[in-house]
Amino acid sequence: MKIISFYFIFMISLFIHELGHYYVGKLFRVKALKLSIGAGPSFIDTYIGPTQFSIKFFPLMGLVEHDAHDIDNLSLFKNILILLAGVFNNLILSMFAILVLCKFNFILMLNVMFTRLIPSVFNIFADIKNFLGANGSISHAYTSIPVSNLQEIWSLCAVINIGLVFGNLLPIPGLDGGQVILFTIQRTLERFGLKRDVFNKIANRLIWICLTLLIFLPVINEILASKNPLLYAICTFIGVLLAILFYVISKTEIYKRNFKRS
């Protein structure tokens, strides 16, 4: 029951997040080609106007794919507003959930948010390594969340949405914070004569490197800490395989369609 409650609240929160990108894009007359929630196989896949709406099974991610030509014609400021609209929606939803819990006492809501909720999120980020080990797995975190009544469901809604706010603002490629940084660097370098397609090629390779480090950093840390020559050799071998894998992926149509925008 706890996992089901978490699943539906998280999916709704992802949808609210992506709606922010979608509607602010509409405000600036940017065509949305696709709005997708989740990952894996789709159980809802339909078109409304020019936009494909998809809801997928696994609550891992979401995206709004805007028309590249429309995005390129927008100013940097408007692009940043589109990118930050998702976390703004999550912030509003989190504040509303706390407001309900505080019986619509606005002062109490602010007190709870800044003295309890936000510090708890930073504590999670500071102790994120525990989520990667046997003593603090993600599955344990899921099942330990209390959602036995309506009040606790609102509490879970507040925690999930404030987590999405700070999680998406991290300067990581693929997240909103990383996209804001990339857009800012791209537009700044264009003023100095760097072509957009050259920047995209460089940025795409840096994205792959960053994502690889994020995925394998805990493993690499353990290998380096062990000071075992055999593990060093295994790590080097894995690195070579990853380099080959990424090179092969970069030649596929999926990569070219989603990452090589010029």
mmCIF file of C-alpha atoms in Angstrom, residues 45-213:
data_model
loop_
_atom_site.group_PDB
_atom_site.id
_atom_site.type_symbol
_atom_site.label_atom_id
_atom_site.label_comp_id
_atom_site.label_asym_id
_atom_site.label_seq_id
_atom_site.Cartn_x
_atom_site.Cartn_y
_atom_site.Cartn_z
ATOM 1 C CA ASP A 45 0.030 7.220 -25.584
ATOM 2 C CA THR A 46 -2.090 9.738 -27.463
ATOM 3 C CA TYR A 47 -1.943 12.976 -29.428
ATOM 4 C CA ILE A 48 -3.646 16.229 -28.468
ATOM 5 C CA GLY A 49 -3.073 18.629 -31.321
ATOM 6 C CA PRO A 50 0.604 18.497 -32.344
ATOM 7 C CA THR A 51 1.710 17.144 -28.955
ATOM 8 C CA GLN A 52 2.223 13.470 -28.140
ATOM 9 C CA PHE A 53 1.279 12.699 -24.524
ATOM 10 C CA SER A 54 2.783 9.545 -23.005
ATOM 11 C CA ILE A 55 2.492 8.038 -19.536
ATOM 12 C CA LYS A 56 4.920 5.192 -18.930
ATOM 13 C CA PHE A 57 5.135 2.538 -16.263
ATOM 14 C CA PHE A 58 8.261 3.372 -14.243
ATOM 15 C CA PRO A 59 8.232 6.664 -12.249
ATOM 16 C CA LEU A 60 11.794 7.654 -13.061
ATOM 17 C CA MET A 61 11.742 10.715 -15.282
ATOM 18 C CA GLY A 62 9.718 13.067 -17.426
ATOM 19 C CA LEU A 63 10.345 15.293 -20.391
ATOM 20 C CA VAL A 64 8.812 17.919 -22.615
ATOM 21 C CA GLU A 65 10.307 17.993 -26.102
ATOM 22 C CA HIS A 66 9.956 21.454 -27.615
ATOM 23 C CA ASP A 67 10.427 22.416 -31.233
ATOM 24 C CA ALA A 68 14.153 23.119 -31.625
ATOM 25 C CA HIS A 69 13.604 26.009 -34.040
ATOM 26 C CA ASP A 70 11.212 27.754 -31.637
ATOM 27 C CA ILE A 71 13.618 27.286 -28.722
ATOM 28 C CA ASP A 72 16.560 28.649 -30.708
ATOM 29 C CA ASN A 73 14.602 31.804 -31.527
ATOM 30 C CA LEU A 74 13.845 32.548 -27.868
ATOM 31 C CA SER A 75 15.982 34.776 -25.694
ATOM 32 C CA LEU A 76 18.131 33.225 -22.974
ATOM 33 C CA PHE A 77 15.840 34.675 -20.301
ATOM 34 C CA LYS A 78 12.720 33.030 -21.771
ATOM 35 C CA ASN A 79 14.546 29.705 -22.153
ATOM 36 C CA ILE A 80 15.516 29.829 -18.493
ATOM 37 C CA LEU A 81 11.914 30.604 -17.503
ATOM 38 C CA ILE A 82 10.750 27.504 -19.404
ATOM 39 C CA LEU A 83 13.419 25.370 -17.735
ATOM 40 C CA LEU A 84 12.575 26.622 -14.233
ATOM 41 C CA ALA A 85 8.795 26.398 -14.645
ATOM 42 C CA GLY A 86 8.771 22.738 -13.620
ATOM 43 C CA VAL A 87 10.465 23.255 -10.263
ATOM 44 C CA PHE A 88 8.257 26.303 -9.678
ATOM 45 C CA ASN A 89 5.175 24.076 -10.019
ATOM 46 C CA ASN A 90 6.654 21.531 -7.592
ATOM 47 C CA LEU A 91 7.455 24.310 -5.114
ATOM 48 C CA ILE A 92 3.873 25.604 -5.263
ATOM 49 C CA LEU A 93 2.462 22.075 -4.825
ATOM 50 C CA SER A 94 4.772 21.412 -1.871
ATOM 51 C CA MET A 95 3.760 24.696 -0.226
ATOM 52 C CA PHE A 96 0.078 23.913 -0.800
ATOM 53 C CA ALA A 97 0.470 20.462 0.791
ATOM 54 C CA ILE A 98 2.088 21.995 3.877
ATOM 55 C CA LEU A 99 -0.592 24.696 3.947
ATOM 56 C CA VAL A 100 -3.264 21.981 4.074
ATOM 57 C CA LEU A 101 -1.402 20.238 6.910
ATOM 58 C CA CYS A 102 -1.140 23.565 8.774
ATOM 59 C CA LYS A 103 -4.885 24.194 8.329
ATOM 60 C CA PHE A 104 -4.185 27.105 5.979
ATOM 61 C CA ASN A 105 -2.062 28.987 8.501
ATOM 62 C CA PHE A 106 0.382 30.701 6.117
ATOM 63 C CA ILE A 107 2.902 31.756 8.799
ATOM 64 C CA LEU A 108 3.012 28.248 10.248
ATOM 65 C CA MET A 109 3.426 26.836 6.739
ATOM 66 C CA LEU A 110 6.509 29.005 6.121
ATOM 67 C CA ASN A 111 7.925 28.013 9.505
ATOM 68 C CA VAL A 112 7.481 24.292 8.796
ATOM 69 C CA MET A 113 8.920 24.621 5.310
ATOM 70 C CA PHE A 114 12.097 26.482 6.259
ATOM 71 C CA THR A 115 12.807 24.876 9.637
ATOM 72 C CA ARG A 116 11.822 21.257 8.977
ATOM 73 C CA LEU A 117 11.095 20.312 5.368
ATOM 74 C CA ILE A 118 13.948 21.993 3.467
ATOM 75 C CA PRO A 119 16.634 21.041 6.055
ATOM 76 C CA SER A 120 15.454 17.417 5.869
ATOM 77 C CA VAL A 121 15.970 17.429 2.083
ATOM 78 C CA PHE A 122 19.517 18.766 2.470
ATOM 79 C CA ASN A 123 20.205 16.060 5.051
ATOM 80 C CA ILE A 124 19.149 13.459 2.487
ATOM 81 C CA PHE A 125 21.496 14.935 -0.121
ATOM 82 C CA ALA A 126 24.338 15.105 2.404
ATOM 83 C CA ASP A 127 23.854 11.445 3.275
ATOM 84 C CA ILE A 128 23.087 10.234 -0.256
ATOM 85 C CA LYS A 129 25.859 7.629 -0.125
ATOM 86 C CA ASN A 130 23.723 5.646 2.341
ATOM 87 C CA PHE A 131 21.102 5.237 -0.393
ATOM 88 C CA LEU A 132 23.708 3.517 -2.573
ATOM 89 C CA GLY A 133 24.777 0.936 -0.022
ATOM 90 C CA ALA A 134 23.225 -2.077 1.631
ATOM 91 C CA ASN A 135 22.381 -0.150 4.818
ATOM 92 C CA GLY A 136 20.134 2.366 3.109
ATOM 93 C CA SER A 137 18.749 1.094 -0.147
ATOM 94 C CA ILE A 138 16.193 2.905 -2.234
ATOM 95 C CA SER A 139 13.708 0.100 -1.707
ATOM 96 C CA HIS A 140 14.031 0.538 2.060
ATOM 97 C CA ALA A 141 13.399 4.255 1.686
ATOM 98 C CA TYR A 142 10.250 3.536 -0.322
ATOM 99 C CA THR A 143 8.751 1.118 2.153
ATOM 100 C CA SER A 144 9.646 3.201 5.216
ATOM 101 C CA ILE A 145 7.541 6.201 4.148
ATOM 102 C CA PRO A 146 4.367 6.400 6.255
ATOM 103 C CA VAL A 147 1.243 7.003 4.185
ATOM 104 C CA SER A 148 -1.466 5.437 6.302
ATOM 105 C CA ASN A 149 -3.943 8.337 6.193
ATOM 106 C CA LEU A 150 -4.787 11.520 4.329
ATOM 107 C CA GLN A 151 -2.578 13.717 6.506
ATOM 108 C CA GLU A 152 0.462 11.551 5.860
ATOM 109 C CA ILE A 153 -0.287 11.492 2.122
ATOM 110 C CA TRP A 154 -0.141 15.291 2.122
ATOM 111 C CA SER A 155 3.137 15.049 4.047
ATOM 112 C CA LEU A 156 4.524 12.686 1.429
ATOM 113 C CA CYS A 157 3.368 15.030 -1.330
ATOM 114 C CA ALA A 158 5.245 17.905 0.327
ATOM 115 C CA VAL A 159 8.448 15.878 0.737
ATOM 116 C CA ILE A 160 8.424 14.498 -2.822
ATOM 117 C CA ASN A 161 7.817 17.875 -4.420
ATOM 118 C CA ILE A 162 10.409 19.797 -2.421
ATOM 119 C CA GLY A 163 12.812 16.966 -3.247
ATOM 120 C CA LEU A 164 12.022 17.404 -6.942
ATOM 121 C CA VAL A 165 12.699 21.133 -6.600
ATOM 122 C CA PHE A 166 16.197 20.767 -5.183
ATOM 123 C CA GLY A 167 16.972 17.594 -7.131
ATOM 124 C CA ASN A 168 16.175 19.209 -10.470
ATOM 125 C CA LEU A 169 18.168 22.329 -9.605
ATOM 126 C CA LEU A 170 21.375 20.314 -9.246
ATOM 127 C CA PRO A 171 23.930 21.298 -11.938
ATOM 128 C CA ILE A 172 23.799 17.862 -13.560
ATOM 129 C CA PRO A 173 23.345 17.349 -17.325
ATOM 130 C CA GLY A 174 19.792 16.277 -18.096
ATOM 131 C CA LEU A 175 18.327 18.046 -15.067
ATOM 132 C CA ASP A 176 16.883 21.545 -15.189
ATOM 133 C CA GLY A 177 19.811 23.060 -13.312
ATOM 134 C CA GLY A 178 22.298 21.531 -15.732
ATOM 135 C CA GLN A 179 20.242 22.687 -18.717
ATOM 136 C CA VAL A 180 20.184 26.264 -17.408
ATOM 137 C CA ILE A 181 23.972 26.227 -17.128
ATOM 138 C CA LEU A 182 24.406 24.720 -20.612
ATOM 139 C CA PHE A 183 22.031 27.249 -22.205
ATOM 140 C CA THR A 184 23.791 30.125 -20.469
ATOM 141 C CA ILE A 185 27.239 28.935 -21.564
ATOM 142 C CA GLN A 186 25.991 28.266 -25.099
ATOM 143 C CA ARG A 187 24.460 31.716 -25.582
ATOM 144 C CA THR A 188 27.490 33.414 -24.005
ATOM 145 C CA LEU A 189 29.973 31.595 -26.254
ATOM 146 C CA GLU A 190 27.848 32.361 -29.320
ATOM 147 C CA ARG A 191 28.505 36.045 -28.694
ATOM 148 C CA PHE A 192 32.217 35.291 -29.019
ATOM 149 C CA GLY A 193 31.715 33.515 -32.344
ATOM 150 C CA LEU A 194 31.494 29.856 -31.313
ATOM 151 C CA LYS A 195 29.054 28.028 -33.585
ATOM 152 C CA ARG A 196 26.127 26.273 -31.967
ATOM 153 C CA ASP A 197 26.799 22.897 -33.594
ATOM 154 C CA VAL A 198 30.400 22.947 -32.301
ATOM 155 C CA PHE A 199 29.190 23.728 -28.778
ATOM 156 C CA ASN A 200 26.595 20.942 -28.977
ATOM 157 C CA LYS A 201 29.218 18.379 -29.976
ATOM 158 C CA ILE A 202 31.452 19.384 -27.063
ATOM 159 C CA ALA A 203 28.538 19.518 -24.613
ATOM 160 C CA ASN A 204 27.223 16.100 -25.666
ATOM 161 C CA ARG A 205 30.539 14.452 -24.912
ATOM 162 C CA LEU A 206 30.789 16.223 -21.566
ATOM 163 C CA ILE A 207 27.262 15.052 -20.731
ATOM 164 C CA TRP A 208 28.216 11.424 -21.355
ATOM 165 C CA ILE A 209 31.323 11.814 -19.185
ATOM 166 C CA CYS A 210 29.360 13.425 -16.339
ATOM 167 C CA LEU A 211 26.602 10.815 -16.433
ATOM 168 C CA THR A 212 29.178 8.015 -16.447
ATOM 169 C CA LEU A 213 30.918 9.504 -13.420
#
